[in-house]
């Protein structure tokens, strides 16, 4: 066990020693890797030192303690700043890992990665994402606190802190998230802004000259300023003031010098994203009165000071655990619920309340059937929280009788309140407004916080606005549910701006993201079962605006086949198929009708519903071959989107009826007909292909 002796040191000298320890652990790691960003750790070390040693509530020996403060390094390029703090305060991050910064197999990658390094709350680096993630964490804290805290029992009670940069502040996603955070009056959200006025390629006056302090005040934020980024007492006072402000999120603008102490690179772009160089490292250490050798020096007094976090963290968590025991004694039912929420325990009892969908030739839009299933889920899962980009009535994602998530500090005349009346953070419907990118990134933050199963929704065509956040959700393996409706040209008159074409292919290209496009209401039920049973996987649920037939499952296979990604809807009895028709979503009903016509012509045709490539690719080779036997060459895929990617399943001698151009404005059934999504076209293509493959 590591032993650290206590040494009496002047407090000011100790502060400086500790700050420089952070700085030079980072600089030595960047230099050894010959890769990284040295400028921010040199400039921002005093502010994070102040936060982590005087304010941050955390337990290094249990990074997942639920009631910890969250810290988000939105400026993820400064990752060595965070890794230095994690090592010094006693997390399971060895000095050897610091020395292997940015190397193969290390847990100190170039940008922080959620789930890889103990103490890293979220994956950051793409600027603005961490800013929005922090807003999601603050929303999660506010919701859980409103739902579970009782007088004398603040079981969920923490701050969300972040370090943001000039680049973060320029990103549109940060603006979206900041606007919503101000509106919601998230007083337990505090961001330190490393304002050094340098970006990768220029000084900020070249591109960034608005009065950002006034901008954030206009958003409804509490804005403070620290003129000297090395003034620890001023930073301390600012954080204290921010904690006292309960009705507004806080932005603390800290004026710093990028590359602080570097004689030749301070306040220049050269300090941003490249190692200082051996000679400049030497000069910087000498300038800040730090020993040139050895590398990775950690003075005993500084380490002792930082490691106080271990015992302090254990004590705080122990006190919280004891409070939970008393809470459980007084409020056993709600304590059990909170315990289950914290630990992600999934109850399948919701399935008993799912509405039954009887066969119906006219059918129902899958967006509507999905909305009905969501009501069943919401009755069982209090952690099921989310909303839409101002499209609840179109995406059918409002949780009935659950109220809106709204600040209790709202004045009566501010805006229309929840359906149930009053203002509360306990409402489960999030009104994201027209902020699709911010919505997705905030949802990621809610999932990363824990205790929440977030969903968000919009039209499929607007998934383009959300793609960076969806990608990060998949990278982090977060359980976020992305609900996309109006999934094809079948939406009709709104025309090509709103008709998705390439979007399914784009979503399917994201590793780890499961894309599900159910073909009828009963497949929707099975899709939601898959979603709720997937502990760490984001899902894109893709739904129709137009009505689709509800298949008679006495005549067709059970919709439970959806969980395999593709399944046989029907076959010709006692015959091997000569043709396989494959479809997803609203086109499943189309191949059912085409199959009838072809069978009337004597063609033994197999019908396959394929709602999810990703689920199908998880199956065994034997199962895959049972659906698409190698002996059947003639396969036709029907999907109202680009054909890209379907070639794998159609095969070299098959065909894809898709769309490789933009849509058009007209009634949905007319557009579908004009683009070839008709029974006649499918049958004609099938007969031509069969003839070709037999010749």
XYZ file of C-alpha atoms in Angstrom, residues 49-434:
386
model
C -7.002 22.491 -8.726
C -9.277 24.846 -6.792
C -12.404 22.977 -7.848
C -11.062 19.485 -7.172
C -9.426 20.169 -3.805
C -11.918 22.627 -2.291
C -15.320 21.853 -3.769
C -15.671 18.607 -5.733
C -17.636 15.901 -3.904
C -16.286 12.570 -5.120
C -14.837 9.266 -3.972
C -11.722 8.225 -5.917
C -12.092 4.658 -4.616
C -15.621 4.436 -6.004
C -15.917 6.560 -9.149
C -19.525 5.395 -9.585
C -20.811 6.602 -6.217
C -24.183 7.913 -7.293
C -24.328 11.146 -5.310
C -20.939 12.409 -6.462
C -20.528 15.737 -8.190
C -20.071 15.332 -11.934
C -17.109 16.976 -13.647
C -17.119 17.309 -17.434
C -13.983 18.267 -19.311
C -15.791 19.620 -22.345
C -12.505 20.809 -23.808
C -11.460 17.167 -24.141
C -8.262 17.988 -26.004
C -6.869 18.950 -22.590
C -7.272 15.352 -21.421
C -3.935 15.247 -19.600
C -5.289 17.905 -17.260
C -7.997 15.451 -16.196
C -5.711 12.411 -16.112
C -3.300 14.291 -13.856
C -6.119 15.110 -11.442
C -7.409 11.548 -11.457
C -3.991 10.080 -10.696
C -3.130 12.623 -8.048
C -6.420 12.372 -6.151
C -6.216 8.590 -5.959
C -8.281 7.080 -8.761
C -7.231 3.750 -10.234
C -5.034 5.440 -12.807
C -1.375 4.641 -12.322
C 1.607 6.816 -13.109
C 2.586 4.204 -15.653
C -0.673 4.910 -17.522
C 0.176 8.626 -17.431
C 3.528 7.774 -18.990
C 1.721 5.848 -21.735
C -0.535 8.729 -22.707
C -1.986 8.296 -26.204
C -0.359 4.877 -26.660
C -1.890 1.616 -27.838
C -3.722 -0.214 -25.061
C -3.464 2.578 -22.498
C -6.443 3.969 -20.583
C -5.183 7.503 -21.182
C -6.346 8.121 -24.765
C -5.951 11.417 -26.579
C -9.449 12.517 -25.580
C -11.316 11.270 -22.487
C -13.479 8.201 -23.058
C -16.459 7.260 -20.898
C -16.205 3.720 -19.556
C -12.469 3.417 -20.214
C -10.771 5.580 -17.598
C -12.058 5.571 -13.993
C -13.455 9.000 -13.168
C -14.173 10.091 -16.738
C -17.860 10.987 -16.814
C -18.350 11.395 -20.559
C -16.475 11.171 -23.839
C -15.409 14.611 -24.993
C -13.262 16.186 -27.652
C -15.740 17.158 -30.356
C -16.238 20.661 -29.037
C -19.542 21.647 -27.513
C -20.632 18.073 -26.816
C -19.408 18.029 -23.222
C -21.084 21.375 -22.608
C -24.419 19.884 -23.645
C -23.745 16.595 -21.804
C -23.321 18.576 -18.592
C -26.732 20.169 -19.117
C -28.174 16.662 -19.416
C -26.478 15.625 -16.177
C -27.917 18.641 -14.392
C -31.385 17.791 -15.734
C -31.003 14.216 -14.493
C -29.955 15.426 -11.031
C -32.866 17.859 -10.844
C -35.419 15.243 -11.932
C -34.187 12.533 -9.563
C -33.931 14.997 -6.665
C -37.483 16.237 -7.241
C -38.802 12.697 -7.404
C -36.909 10.998 -4.588
C -35.714 13.556 -2.027
C -37.755 13.835 1.148
C -37.507 16.262 4.088
C -34.222 15.513 5.798
C -33.212 13.056 3.073
C -31.472 14.719 0.121
C -30.532 11.420 -1.496
C -29.775 13.042 -4.845
C -27.961 16.294 -4.221
C -24.917 17.203 -6.244
C -23.485 19.791 -8.602
C -22.480 19.359 -12.214
C -19.267 21.186 -13.012
C -17.536 21.613 -16.321
C -14.483 23.130 -17.898
C -15.304 24.737 -21.236
C -13.123 26.489 -23.769
C -13.344 29.224 -26.379
C -13.972 26.535 -28.990
C -16.819 25.012 -26.969
C -18.446 28.416 -26.693
C -18.446 28.874 -30.463
C -20.219 25.616 -31.234
C -23.914 25.703 -32.068
C -24.690 22.695 -29.878
C -23.389 24.610 -26.850
C -25.634 27.546 -27.711
C -28.668 25.255 -27.957
C -27.884 23.600 -24.641
C -27.064 26.881 -22.885
C -30.363 28.392 -23.992
C -32.341 25.465 -22.601
C -30.314 25.339 -19.368
C -31.025 29.003 -18.725
C -34.710 28.552 -19.448
C -34.889 25.604 -17.056
C -33.002 27.536 -14.358
C -30.565 24.720 -13.607
C -28.896 26.314 -10.612
C -26.676 23.325 -9.820
C -24.831 23.598 -13.127
C -21.523 25.495 -12.880
C -19.084 25.908 -15.763
C -15.557 27.271 -15.569
C -14.715 28.973 -18.849
C -11.031 28.802 -19.751
C -10.974 32.096 -21.625
C -7.478 32.266 -23.116
C -8.522 33.831 -26.438
C -6.566 31.309 -28.514
C -7.866 28.517 -30.717
C -5.981 26.028 -32.866
C -5.357 28.311 -35.834
C -5.828 31.862 -34.617
C -6.529 34.246 -31.800
C -10.237 34.524 -31.025
C -10.583 38.158 -32.216
C -10.276 36.788 -35.758
C -13.566 34.890 -35.436
C -15.176 35.483 -32.057
C -15.898 39.034 -30.981
C -19.378 39.070 -29.452
C -19.900 39.908 -25.814
C -20.324 36.341 -24.614
C -20.916 37.463 -21.023
C -23.998 39.389 -22.128
C -25.007 36.494 -24.377
C -25.089 34.127 -21.418
C -26.838 36.675 -19.251
C -29.474 36.854 -21.973
C -29.754 33.060 -21.859
C -30.587 33.405 -18.167
C -27.208 32.420 -16.730
C -25.430 33.830 -13.683
C -22.160 35.182 -15.093
C -19.049 35.844 -13.014
C -15.523 36.844 -13.974
C -12.059 36.092 -12.628
C -9.483 38.371 -14.215
C -6.410 36.359 -13.210
C -6.530 32.617 -13.874
C -3.747 32.074 -11.327
C -5.703 33.720 -8.500
C -6.883 30.692 -6.535
C -8.721 32.741 -3.911
C -10.674 34.620 -6.579
C -11.601 31.333 -8.253
C -12.658 29.952 -4.880
C -14.879 32.985 -4.246
C -16.453 32.706 -7.690
C -17.326 29.018 -7.267
C -18.769 29.782 -3.827
C -20.932 32.524 -5.340
C -22.045 30.172 -8.090
C -23.091 27.534 -5.566
C -25.247 30.090 -3.772
C -27.148 30.953 -6.959
C -29.920 28.359 -6.993
C -32.120 29.759 -9.764
C -29.595 30.112 -12.592
C -26.786 28.031 -14.062
C -23.427 29.763 -13.615
C -20.668 30.604 -16.064
C -17.396 31.664 -14.450
C -15.211 33.398 -17.018
C -11.605 32.836 -15.997
C -8.998 34.802 -17.938
C -6.014 32.523 -18.516
C -2.882 32.277 -20.635
C -2.616 29.279 -22.910
C 0.782 27.673 -22.454
C 1.318 29.634 -19.234
C 5.001 29.842 -18.326
C 6.330 28.806 -21.719
C 8.780 31.584 -22.678
C 8.265 31.211 -26.416
C 4.793 29.731 -26.797
C 2.592 31.298 -24.115
C -0.424 33.090 -25.633
C 0.195 31.595 -29.093
C -1.512 28.978 -31.229
C 1.704 26.959 -31.084
C 0.835 26.014 -27.496
C -2.536 24.535 -28.407
C -2.114 21.195 -30.124
C 1.568 20.301 -30.377
C 4.186 19.290 -27.792
C 6.291 22.155 -26.556
C 9.502 20.407 -27.544
C 12.234 19.246 -25.191
C 14.028 22.570 -25.033
C 10.819 24.528 -24.440
C 9.753 22.094 -21.724
C 13.108 22.733 -20.024
C 12.698 26.492 -20.324
C 9.122 26.358 -19.018
C 10.130 24.345 -15.970
C 12.960 26.742 -15.246
C 10.636 29.715 -15.712
C 8.132 28.295 -13.208
C 10.925 27.196 -10.847
C 10.257 23.498 -11.315
C 13.021 20.857 -11.415
C 13.932 19.945 -14.987
C 14.596 16.368 -13.876
C 13.201 13.914 -13.135
C 10.250 13.693 -15.479
C 6.836 13.072 -13.938
C 7.893 14.561 -10.629
C 5.265 14.452 -7.865
C 6.449 16.202 -4.686
C 5.554 14.398 -1.475
C 3.712 17.372 0.007
C 1.583 17.827 -3.100
C 0.682 14.139 -3.290
C -0.301 14.056 0.381
C -2.487 17.095 -0.187
C -4.228 15.606 -3.228
C -4.712 12.181 -1.643
C -6.814 13.652 1.143
C -9.590 13.152 -1.393
C -9.512 9.404 -0.738
C -10.474 9.559 2.940
C -12.784 12.504 2.386
C -14.546 10.616 -0.386
C -14.934 7.464 1.681
C -16.391 9.520 4.519
C -18.889 11.321 2.274
C -20.074 8.121 0.662
C -20.341 6.389 4.042
C -22.470 9.228 5.392
C -24.681 9.016 2.319
C -25.003 5.223 2.684
C -26.035 5.603 6.320
C -28.583 8.207 5.318
C -29.927 5.792 2.707
C -30.496 3.174 5.430
C -32.567 5.653 7.423
C -34.366 6.717 4.240
C -35.146 3.078 3.458
C -36.548 2.609 6.952
C -38.861 5.582 6.685
C -39.767 5.390 2.975
C -39.223 1.730 2.006
C -41.186 1.732 -1.250
C -39.600 4.807 -2.744
C -36.165 3.778 -1.450
C -36.491 0.466 -3.285
C -37.475 2.336 -6.419
C -34.474 4.660 -6.138
C -32.184 1.676 -5.532
C -33.489 -0.011 -8.684
C -33.137 3.181 -10.701
C -29.550 3.707 -9.546
C -28.627 0.115 -10.370
C -30.459 -0.026 -13.679
C -32.731 -2.899 -12.691
C -35.131 -3.609 -15.540
C -38.652 -4.840 -14.796
C -40.493 -6.691 -17.561
C -43.894 -6.209 -15.948
C -44.633 -3.393 -18.400
C -45.131 -5.998 -21.127
C -48.331 -7.205 -19.472
C -49.901 -3.790 -20.049
C -48.973 -3.421 -23.707
C -52.011 -2.768 -25.910
C -53.005 -5.592 -28.237
C -53.075 -4.799 -31.933
C -55.608 -6.892 -33.842
C -55.233 -7.562 -37.573
C -56.321 -4.567 -39.595
C -55.882 -4.070 -43.338
C -56.006 -0.292 -42.975
C -53.736 -0.425 -39.970
C -52.101 2.285 -37.947
C -48.984 4.416 -38.352
C -46.081 2.898 -36.440
C -45.458 6.292 -34.783
C -48.917 5.974 -33.212
C -48.540 2.363 -32.111
C -45.137 3.254 -30.650
C -46.725 6.081 -28.678
C -49.235 3.640 -27.207
C -46.477 1.236 -26.162
C -44.550 4.089 -24.552
C -47.465 4.769 -22.230
C -47.194 1.193 -20.921
C -43.460 1.590 -20.371
C -43.882 4.875 -18.544
C -46.197 3.294 -15.976
C -43.447 0.917 -14.842
C -40.230 2.871 -15.395
C -40.032 6.185 -13.513
C -36.586 6.690 -15.058
C -38.109 6.748 -18.555
C -37.816 10.462 -19.332
C -37.586 12.418 -22.564
C -39.266 14.464 -25.213
C -39.041 15.865 -28.699
C -37.682 18.725 -30.708
C -41.029 20.561 -30.471
C -42.840 17.682 -32.185
C -44.683 15.754 -29.469
C -47.975 15.818 -31.333
C -46.287 14.519 -34.491
C -43.925 11.937 -33.008
C -46.473 10.746 -30.423
C -43.868 10.684 -27.666
C -45.640 12.623 -24.908
C -46.031 10.597 -21.710
C -49.626 11.158 -20.705
C -50.366 12.538 -17.235
C -46.658 12.726 -16.391
C -46.287 16.510 -16.594
C -43.532 18.606 -18.105
C -40.058 18.954 -16.659
C -40.127 22.629 -15.718
C -38.317 24.801 -13.229
C -40.097 25.304 -9.897
C -38.630 28.821 -10.003
C -40.797 29.782 -12.962
C -43.152 32.651 -12.412
C -46.807 31.932 -13.087
C -46.906 34.215 -16.101
C -43.651 33.041 -17.678
C -45.172 30.387 -19.920
C -47.980 27.874 -19.903
C -47.403 25.296 -17.177
C -47.638 21.523 -17.130
C -50.846 19.819 -18.060
C -51.177 18.836 -14.414
C -50.589 22.431 -13.248
C -47.709 23.857 -11.272
C -44.002 23.858 -11.985
C -41.789 20.950 -11.094
C -38.566 19.191 -12.009
C -40.466 15.936 -11.380
C -42.226 16.123 -14.761
C -41.096 13.504 -17.253
C -41.790 15.266 -20.549
C -38.841 17.376 -21.644
C -39.702 20.258 -23.933
C -36.429 20.499 -25.853
C -37.669 23.137 -28.259
C -36.343 23.254 -31.819
